[in-house]
Amino acid sequence: MAKEGKTKNFILRIDSETMDAIEAWAADEFRSTNGQLQWIITEALRKAKRLPAKKRNTETTQ
């Protein structure tokens, strides 16, 4: 289990049209592309109730 605040790097292959859309969305939200991808993934996990309880509670109180 990863420690709180620790990140892991990985390679992601994504088609150029999808990446263009993510980059535009990130710019609209004043986020980096990486930050936008992290937000998208976290939101998807939260909606699917797949985040650990502690992380879910932290996300909803911010």
PDB file of N, CA, C and O in Angstrom:
ATOM      1  N   MET A   1       0.845  -1.187   0.000  1.00  0.00           N
ATOM      2  CA  MET A   1       0.000   0.000   0.000  1.00  0.00           C
ATOM      3  C   MET A   1       0.882   1.238   0.000  1.00  0.00           C
ATOM      4  O   MET A   1       1.846   1.335   0.745  1.00  0.00           O
ATOM      5  N   ALA A   2       0.568   2.221  -0.848  1.00  0.00           N
ATOM      6  CA  ALA A   2       1.370   3.433  -0.968  1.00  0.00           C
ATOM      7  C   ALA A   2       1.151   4.330   0.246  1.00  0.00           C
ATOM      8  O   ALA A   2       0.063   4.395   0.801  1.00  0.00           O
ATOM      9  N   LYS A   3       2.209   5.024   0.644  1.00  0.00           N
ATOM     10  CA  LYS A   3       2.096   5.976   1.740  1.00  0.00           C
ATOM     11  C   LYS A   3       1.360   7.215   1.261  1.00  0.00           C
ATOM     12  O   LYS A   3       1.379   7.556   0.091  1.00  0.00           O
ATOM     13  N   GLU A   4       0.699   7.905   2.198  1.00  0.00           N
ATOM     14  CA  GLU A   4      -0.046   9.118   1.879  1.00  0.00           C
ATOM     15  C   GLU A   4       0.875  10.150   1.235  1.00  0.00           C
ATOM     16  O   GLU A   4       1.957  10.406   1.718  1.00  0.00           O
ATOM     17  N   GLY A   5       0.447  10.714   0.110  1.00  0.00           N
ATOM     18  CA  GLY A   5       1.214  11.747  -0.556  1.00  0.00           C
ATOM     19  C   GLY A   5       2.281  11.237  -1.509  1.00  0.00           C
ATOM     20  O   GLY A   5       2.866  12.006  -2.238  1.00  0.00           O
ATOM     21  N   LYS A   6       2.541   9.945  -1.513  1.00  0.00           N
ATOM     22  CA  LYS A   6       3.551   9.381  -2.395  1.00  0.00           C
ATOM     23  C   LYS A   6       2.927   9.100  -3.759  1.00  0.00           C
ATOM     24  O   LYS A   6       1.800   8.641  -3.846  1.00  0.00           O
ATOM     25  N   THR A   7       3.660   9.409  -4.816  1.00  0.00           N
ATOM     26  CA  THR A   7       3.138   9.169  -6.160  1.00  0.00           C
ATOM     27  C   THR A   7       3.970   8.116  -6.870  1.00  0.00           C
ATOM     28  O   THR A   7       5.125   7.900  -6.528  1.00  0.00           O
ATOM     29  N   LYS A   8       3.359   7.497  -7.856  1.00  0.00           N
ATOM     30  CA  LYS A   8       4.034   6.519  -8.698  1.00  0.00           C
ATOM     31  C   LYS A   8       3.985   7.010 -10.132  1.00  0.00           C
ATOM     32  O   LYS A   8       2.968   7.568 -10.571  1.00  0.00           O
ATOM     33  N   ASN A   9       5.054   6.795 -10.861  1.00  0.00           N
ATOM     34  CA  ASN A   9       5.106   7.155 -12.267  1.00  0.00           C
ATOM     35  C   ASN A   9       4.742   5.957 -13.125  1.00  0.00           C
ATOM     36  O   ASN A   9       5.033   4.819 -12.767  1.00  0.00           O
ATOM     37  N   PHE A  10       4.094   6.219 -14.265  1.00  0.00           N
ATOM     38  CA  PHE A  10       3.814   5.152 -15.220  1.00  0.00           C
ATOM     39  C   PHE A  10       3.647   5.769 -16.603  1.00  0.00           C
ATOM     40  O   PHE A  10       3.392   6.964 -16.747  1.00  0.00           O
ATOM     41  N   ILE A  11       3.798   4.954 -17.614  1.00  0.00           N
ATOM     42  CA  ILE A  11       3.653   5.406 -18.991  1.00  0.00           C
ATOM     43  C   ILE A  11       2.214   5.162 -19.426  1.00  0.00           C
ATOM     44  O   ILE A  11       1.641   4.107 -19.170  1.00  0.00           O
ATOM     45  N   LEU A  12       1.644   6.148 -20.092  1.00  0.00           N
ATOM     46  CA  LEU A  12       0.282   6.040 -20.584  1.00  0.00           C
ATOM     47  C   LEU A  12       0.280   6.300 -22.088  1.00  0.00           C
ATOM     48  O   LEU A  12       0.760   7.330 -22.546  1.00  0.00           O
ATOM     49  N   ARG A  13      -0.231   5.360 -22.836  1.00  0.00           N
ATOM     50  CA  ARG A  13      -0.385   5.545 -24.280  1.00  0.00           C
ATOM     51  C   ARG A  13      -1.810   6.004 -24.537  1.00  0.00           C
ATOM     52  O   ARG A  13      -2.764   5.383 -24.055  1.00  0.00           O
ATOM     53  N   ILE A  14      -1.940   7.091 -25.288  1.00  0.00           N
ATOM     54  CA  ILE A  14      -3.259   7.663 -25.534  1.00  0.00           C
ATOM     55  C   ILE A  14      -3.269   8.273 -26.929  1.00  0.00           C
ATOM     56  O   ILE A  14      -2.256   8.826 -27.372  1.00  0.00           O
ATOM     57  N   ASP A  15      -4.373   8.149 -27.628  1.00  0.00           N
ATOM     58  CA  ASP A  15      -4.408   8.679 -28.990  1.00  0.00           C
ATOM     59  C   ASP A  15      -4.362  10.214 -28.961  1.00  0.00           C
ATOM     60  O   ASP A  15      -4.721  10.854 -27.974  1.00  0.00           O
ATOM     61  N   SER A  16      -3.903  10.790 -30.062  1.00  0.00           N
ATOM     62  CA  SER A  16      -3.649  12.231 -30.105  1.00  0.00           C
ATOM     63  C   SER A  16      -4.924  13.068 -29.960  1.00  0.00           C
ATOM     64  O   SER A  16      -4.889  14.136 -29.332  1.00  0.00           O
ATOM     65  N   GLU A  17      -6.034  12.605 -30.497  1.00  0.00           N
ATOM     66  CA  GLU A  17      -7.280  13.368 -30.361  1.00  0.00           C
ATOM     67  C   GLU A  17      -7.738  13.446 -28.906  1.00  0.00           C
ATOM     68  O   GLU A  17      -8.167  14.496 -28.431  1.00  0.00           O
ATOM     69  N   THR A  18      -7.632  12.327 -28.200  1.00  0.00           N
ATOM     70  CA  THR A  18      -7.998  12.311 -26.783  1.00  0.00           C
ATOM     71  C   THR A  18      -7.056  13.195 -25.987  1.00  0.00           C
ATOM     72  O   THR A  18      -7.496  13.960 -25.116  1.00  0.00           O
ATOM     73  N   MET A  19      -5.772  13.118 -26.286  1.00  0.00           N
ATOM     74  CA  MET A  19      -4.795  13.939 -25.571  1.00  0.00           C
ATOM     75  C   MET A  19      -5.046  15.417 -25.825  1.00  0.00           C
ATOM     76  O   MET A  19      -4.965  16.232 -24.894  1.00  0.00           O
ATOM     77  N   ASP A  20      -5.367  15.774 -27.061  1.00  0.00           N
ATOM     78  CA  ASP A  20      -5.690  17.171 -27.375  1.00  0.00           C
ATOM     79  C   ASP A  20      -6.882  17.653 -26.547  1.00  0.00           C
ATOM     80  O   ASP A  20      -6.879  18.775 -26.024  1.00  0.00           O
ATOM     81  N   ALA A  21      -7.893  16.801 -26.421  1.00  0.00           N
ATOM     82  CA  ALA A  21      -9.073  17.159 -25.639  1.00  0.00           C
ATOM     83  C   ALA A  21      -8.725  17.331 -24.160  1.00  0.00           C
ATOM     84  O   ALA A  21      -9.200  18.272 -23.504  1.00  0.00           O
ATOM     85  N   ILE A  22      -7.881  16.455 -23.626  1.00  0.00           N
ATOM     86  CA  ILE A  22      -7.467  16.550 -22.219  1.00  0.00           C
ATOM     87  C   ILE A  22      -6.652  17.811 -21.992  1.00  0.00           C
ATOM     88  O   ILE A  22      -6.840  18.518 -20.999  1.00  0.00           O
ATOM     89  N   GLU A  23      -5.748  18.113 -22.907  1.00  0.00           N
ATOM     90  CA  GLU A  23      -4.930  19.329 -22.778  1.00  0.00           C
ATOM     91  C   GLU A  23      -5.795  20.592 -22.814  1.00  0.00           C
ATOM     92  O   GLU A  23      -5.576  21.522 -22.030  1.00  0.00           O
ATOM     93  N   ALA A  24      -6.793  20.625 -23.693  1.00  0.00           N
ATOM     94  CA  ALA A  24      -7.692  21.776 -23.769  1.00  0.00           C
ATOM     95  C   ALA A  24      -8.510  21.906 -22.482  1.00  0.00           C
ATOM     96  O   ALA A  24      -8.695  23.008 -21.950  1.00  0.00           O
ATOM     97  N   TRP A  25      -9.013  20.783 -21.976  1.00  0.00           N
ATOM     98  CA  TRP A  25      -9.776  20.777 -20.735  1.00  0.00           C
ATOM     99  C   TRP A  25      -8.905  21.267 -19.588  1.00  0.00           C
ATOM    100  O   TRP A  25      -9.343  22.079 -18.761  1.00  0.00           O
ATOM    101  N   ALA A  26      -7.678  20.777 -19.521  1.00  0.00           N
ATOM    102  CA  ALA A  26      -6.746  21.198 -18.472  1.00  0.00           C
ATOM    103  C   ALA A  26      -6.532  22.711 -18.533  1.00  0.00           C
ATOM    104  O   ALA A  26      -6.546  23.395 -17.499  1.00  0.00           O
ATOM    105  N   ALA A  27      -6.334  23.246 -19.724  1.00  0.00           N
ATOM    106  CA  ALA A  27      -6.129  24.691 -19.880  1.00  0.00           C
ATOM    107  C   ALA A  27      -7.362  25.461 -19.400  1.00  0.00           C
ATOM    108  O   ALA A  27      -7.235  26.485 -18.722  1.00  0.00           O
ATOM    109  N   ASP A  28      -8.544  24.961 -19.735  1.00  0.00           N
ATOM    110  CA  ASP A  28      -9.788  25.603 -19.298  1.00  0.00           C
ATOM    111  C   ASP A  28      -9.917  25.625 -17.778  1.00  0.00           C
ATOM    112  O   ASP A  28     -10.512  26.542 -17.211  1.00  0.00           O
ATOM    113  N   GLU A  29      -9.391  24.601 -17.119  1.00  0.00           N
ATOM    114  CA  GLU A  29      -9.490  24.468 -15.660  1.00  0.00           C
ATOM    115  C   GLU A  29      -8.258  25.031 -14.939  1.00  0.00           C
ATOM    116  O   GLU A  29      -8.146  24.900 -13.719  1.00  0.00           O
ATOM    117  N   PHE A  30      -7.322  25.619 -15.702  1.00  0.00           N
ATOM    118  CA  PHE A  30      -6.072  26.155 -15.147  1.00  0.00           C
ATOM    119  C   PHE A  30      -5.268  25.094 -14.401  1.00  0.00           C
ATOM    120  O   PHE A  30      -4.722  25.326 -13.330  1.00  0.00           O
ATOM    121  N   ARG A  31      -5.225  23.891 -14.986  1.00  0.00           N
ATOM    122  CA  ARG A  31      -4.442  22.778 -14.435  1.00  0.00           C
ATOM    123  C   ARG A  31      -3.400  22.361 -15.454  1.00  0.00           C
ATOM    124  O   ARG A  31      -3.562  22.595 -16.648  1.00  0.00           O
ATOM    125  N   SER A  32      -2.385  21.658 -14.973  1.00  0.00           N
ATOM    126  CA  SER A  32      -1.450  21.005 -15.889  1.00  0.00           C
ATOM    127  C   SER A  32      -2.168  19.793 -16.482  1.00  0.00           C
ATOM    128  O   SER A  32      -3.178  19.324 -15.947  1.00  0.00           O
ATOM    129  N   THR A  33      -1.633  19.281 -17.564  1.00  0.00           N
ATOM    130  CA  THR A  33      -2.211  18.073 -18.159  1.00  0.00           C
ATOM    131  C   THR A  33      -2.137  16.927 -17.164  1.00  0.00           C
ATOM    132  O   THR A  33      -3.098  16.173 -16.989  1.00  0.00           O
ATOM    133  N   ASN A  34      -1.019  16.794 -16.477  1.00  0.00           N
ATOM    134  CA  ASN A  34      -0.870  15.745 -15.473  1.00  0.00           C
ATOM    135  C   ASN A  34      -1.900  15.917 -14.350  1.00  0.00           C
ATOM    136  O   ASN A  34      -2.551  14.957 -13.925  1.00  0.00           O
ATOM    137  N   GLY A  35      -2.060  17.141 -13.879  1.00  0.00           N
ATOM    138  CA  GLY A  35      -3.039  17.419 -12.835  1.00  0.00           C
ATOM    139  C   GLY A  35      -4.452  17.091 -13.279  1.00  0.00           C
ATOM    140  O   GLY A  35      -5.261  16.573 -12.507  1.00  0.00           O
ATOM    141  N   GLN A  36      -4.758  17.380 -14.543  1.00  0.00           N
ATOM    142  CA  GLN A  36      -6.084  17.080 -15.077  1.00  0.00           C
ATOM    143  C   GLN A  36      -6.315  15.569 -15.128  1.00  0.00           C
ATOM    144  O   GLN A  36      -7.379  15.088 -14.753  1.00  0.00           O
ATOM    145  N   LEU A  37      -5.313  14.827 -15.576  1.00  0.00           N
ATOM    146  CA  LEU A  37      -5.439  13.370 -15.618  1.00  0.00           C
ATOM    147  C   LEU A  37      -5.626  12.799 -14.219  1.00  0.00           C
ATOM    148  O   LEU A  37      -6.452  11.905 -14.010  1.00  0.00           O
ATOM    149  N   GLN A  38      -4.887  13.323 -13.242  1.00  0.00           N
ATOM    150  CA  GLN A  38      -5.052  12.856 -11.866  1.00  0.00           C
ATOM    151  C   GLN A  38      -6.468  13.147 -11.371  1.00  0.00           C
ATOM    152  O   GLN A  38      -7.100  12.309 -10.732  1.00  0.00           O
ATOM    153  N   TRP A  39      -6.980  14.326 -11.683  1.00  0.00           N
ATOM    154  CA  TRP A  39      -8.329  14.702 -11.267  1.00  0.00           C
ATOM    155  C   TRP A  39      -9.369  13.793 -11.918  1.00  0.00           C
ATOM    156  O   TRP A  39     -10.294  13.316 -11.245  1.00  0.00           O
ATOM    157  N   ILE A  40      -9.230  13.545 -13.222  1.00  0.00           N
ATOM    158  CA  ILE A  40     -10.170  12.674 -13.945  1.00  0.00           C
ATOM    159  C   ILE A  40     -10.191  11.279 -13.319  1.00  0.00           C
ATOM    160  O   ILE A  40     -11.256  10.707 -13.076  1.00  0.00           O
ATOM    161  N   ILE A  41      -9.018  10.738 -13.053  1.00  0.00           N
ATOM    162  CA  ILE A  41      -8.925   9.392 -12.478  1.00  0.00           C
ATOM    163  C   ILE A  41      -9.525   9.366 -11.074  1.00  0.00           C
ATOM    164  O   ILE A  41     -10.302   8.463 -10.730  1.00  0.00           O
ATOM    165  N   THR A  42      -9.195  10.364 -10.255  1.00  0.00           N
ATOM    166  CA  THR A  42      -9.726  10.421  -8.891  1.00  0.00           C
ATOM    167  C   THR A  42     -11.242  10.536  -8.898  1.00  0.00           C
ATOM    168  O   THR A  42     -11.936   9.859  -8.129  1.00  0.00           O
ATOM    169  N   GLU A  43     -11.779  11.379  -9.775  1.00  0.00           N
ATOM    170  CA  GLU A  43     -13.232  11.524  -9.873  1.00  0.00           C
ATOM    171  C   GLU A  43     -13.900  10.222 -10.295  1.00  0.00           C
ATOM    172  O   GLU A  43     -14.942   9.854  -9.753  1.00  0.00           O
ATOM    173  N   ALA A  44     -13.316   9.538 -11.266  1.00  0.00           N
ATOM    174  CA  ALA A  44     -13.878   8.263 -11.713  1.00  0.00           C
ATOM    175  C   ALA A  44     -13.861   7.241 -10.579  1.00  0.00           C
ATOM    176  O   ALA A  44     -14.843   6.515 -10.367  1.00  0.00           O
ATOM    177  N   LEU A  45     -12.772   7.171  -9.837  1.00  0.00           N
ATOM    178  CA  LEU A  45     -12.676   6.244  -8.707  1.00  0.00           C
ATOM    179  C   LEU A  45     -13.665   6.612  -7.605  1.00  0.00           C
ATOM    180  O   LEU A  45     -14.294   5.739  -6.999  1.00  0.00           O
ATOM    181  N   ARG A  46     -13.815   7.911  -7.339  1.00  0.00           N
ATOM    182  CA  ARG A  46     -14.754   8.356  -6.309  1.00  0.00           C
ATOM    183  C   ARG A  46     -16.186   7.986  -6.691  1.00  0.00           C
ATOM    184  O   ARG A  46     -16.933   7.435  -5.879  1.00  0.00           O
ATOM    185  N   LYS A  47     -16.559   8.260  -7.937  1.00  0.00           N
ATOM    186  CA  LYS A  47     -17.920   7.956  -8.386  1.00  0.00           C
ATOM    187  C   LYS A  47     -18.206   6.456  -8.375  1.00  0.00           C
ATOM    188  O   LYS A  47     -19.336   6.044  -8.135  1.00  0.00           O
ATOM    189  N   ALA A  48     -17.180   5.646  -8.607  1.00  0.00           N
ATOM    190  CA  ALA A  48     -17.336   4.189  -8.586  1.00  0.00           C
ATOM    191  C   ALA A  48     -17.193   3.621  -7.177  1.00  0.00           C
ATOM    192  O   ALA A  48     -17.268   2.417  -6.981  1.00  0.00           O
ATOM    193  N   LYS A  49     -16.968   4.523  -6.198  1.00  0.00           N
ATOM    194  CA  LYS A  49     -16.762   4.120  -4.795  1.00  0.00           C
ATOM    195  C   LYS A  49     -15.613   3.128  -4.665  1.00  0.00           C
ATOM    196  O   LYS A  49     -15.697   2.135  -3.954  1.00  0.00           O
ATOM    197  N   ARG A  50     -14.529   3.439  -5.371  1.00  0.00           N
ATOM    198  CA  ARG A  50     -13.354   2.572  -5.366  1.00  0.00           C
ATOM    199  C   ARG A  50     -12.181   3.199  -4.623  1.00  0.00           C
ATOM    200  O   ARG A  50     -11.119   2.587  -4.524  1.00  0.00           O
ATOM    201  N   LEU A  51     -12.341   4.414  -4.107  1.00  0.00           N
ATOM    202  CA  LEU A  51     -11.281   5.026  -3.321  1.00  0.00           C
ATOM    203  C   LEU A  51     -11.328   4.495  -1.894  1.00  0.00           C
ATOM    204  O   LEU A  51     -12.413   4.193  -1.384  1.00  0.00           O
ATOM    205  N   PRO A  52     -10.175   4.400  -1.232  1.00  0.00           N
ATOM    206  CA  PRO A  52     -10.199   4.034   0.185  1.00  0.00           C
ATOM    207  C   PRO A  52     -11.048   5.046   0.958  1.00  0.00           C
ATOM    208  O   PRO A  52     -11.109   6.215   0.585  1.00  0.00           O
ATOM    209  N   ALA A  53     -11.700   4.624   2.017  1.00  0.00           N
ATOM    210  CA  ALA A  53     -12.610   5.487   2.781  1.00  0.00           C
ATOM    211  C   ALA A  53     -11.929   6.779   3.212  1.00  0.00           C
ATOM    212  O   ALA A  53     -12.508   7.852   3.113  1.00  0.00           O
ATOM    213  N   LYS A  54     -10.700   6.711   3.678  1.00  0.00           N
ATOM    214  CA  LYS A  54      -9.989   7.904   4.143  1.00  0.00           C
ATOM    215  C   LYS A  54      -9.824   8.909   2.994  1.00  0.00           C
ATOM    216  O   LYS A  54     -10.059  10.093   3.159  1.00  0.00           O
ATOM    217  N   LYS A  55      -9.447   8.448   1.813  1.00  0.00           N
ATOM    218  CA  LYS A  55      -9.266   9.321   0.654  1.00  0.00           C
ATOM    219  C   LYS A  55     -10.610   9.896   0.212  1.00  0.00           C
ATOM    220  O   LYS A  55     -10.718  11.062  -0.120  1.00  0.00           O
ATOM    221  N   ARG A  56     -11.663   9.085   0.233  1.00  0.00           N
ATOM    222  CA  ARG A  56     -13.004   9.560  -0.155  1.00  0.00           C
ATOM    223  C   ARG A  56     -13.447  10.690   0.755  1.00  0.00           C
ATOM    224  O   ARG A  56     -13.968  11.695   0.299  1.00  0.00           O
ATOM    225  N   ASN A  57     -13.254  10.546   2.050  1.00  0.00           N
ATOM    226  CA  ASN A  57     -13.665  11.573   3.009  1.00  0.00           C
ATOM    227  C   ASN A  57     -12.855  12.848   2.834  1.00  0.00           C
ATOM    228  O   ASN A  57     -13.387  13.936   2.933  1.00  0.00           O
ATOM    229  N   THR A  58     -11.570  12.731   2.561  1.00  0.00           N
ATOM    230  CA  THR A  58     -10.709  13.895   2.351  1.00  0.00           C
ATOM    231  C   THR A  58     -11.138  14.654   1.104  1.00  0.00           C
ATOM    232  O   THR A  58     -11.213  15.870   1.114  1.00  0.00           O
ATOM    233  N   GLU A  59     -11.449  13.941   0.034  1.00  0.00           N
ATOM    234  CA  GLU A  59     -11.844  14.558  -1.228  1.00  0.00           C
ATOM    235  C   GLU A  59     -13.156  15.327  -1.071  1.00  0.00           C
ATOM    236  O   GLU A  59     -13.331  16.379  -1.646  1.00  0.00           O
ATOM    237  N   THR A  60     -14.101  14.806  -0.306  1.00  0.00           N
ATOM    238  CA  THR A  60     -15.417  15.459  -0.197  1.00  0.00           C
ATOM    239  C   THR A  60     -15.383  16.653   0.737  1.00  0.00           C
ATOM    240  O   THR A  60     -16.265  17.508   0.652  1.00  0.00           O
ATOM    241  N   THR A  61     -14.395  16.759   1.619  1.00  0.00           N
ATOM    242  CA  THR A  61     -14.344  17.875   2.562  1.00  0.00           C
ATOM    243  C   THR A  61     -13.545  19.053   2.021  1.00  0.00           C
ATOM    244  O   THR A  61     -13.514  20.089   2.632  1.00  0.00           O
ATOM    245  N   GLN A  62     -12.909  18.898   0.881  1.00  0.00           N
ATOM    246  CA  GLN A  62     -12.095  19.992   0.335  1.00  0.00           C
ATOM    247  C   GLN A  62     -12.912  20.919  -0.512  1.00  0.00           C
ATOM    248  O   GLN A  62     -13.896  20.668  -1.036  1.00  0.00           O
TER     249      GLN A  62
END
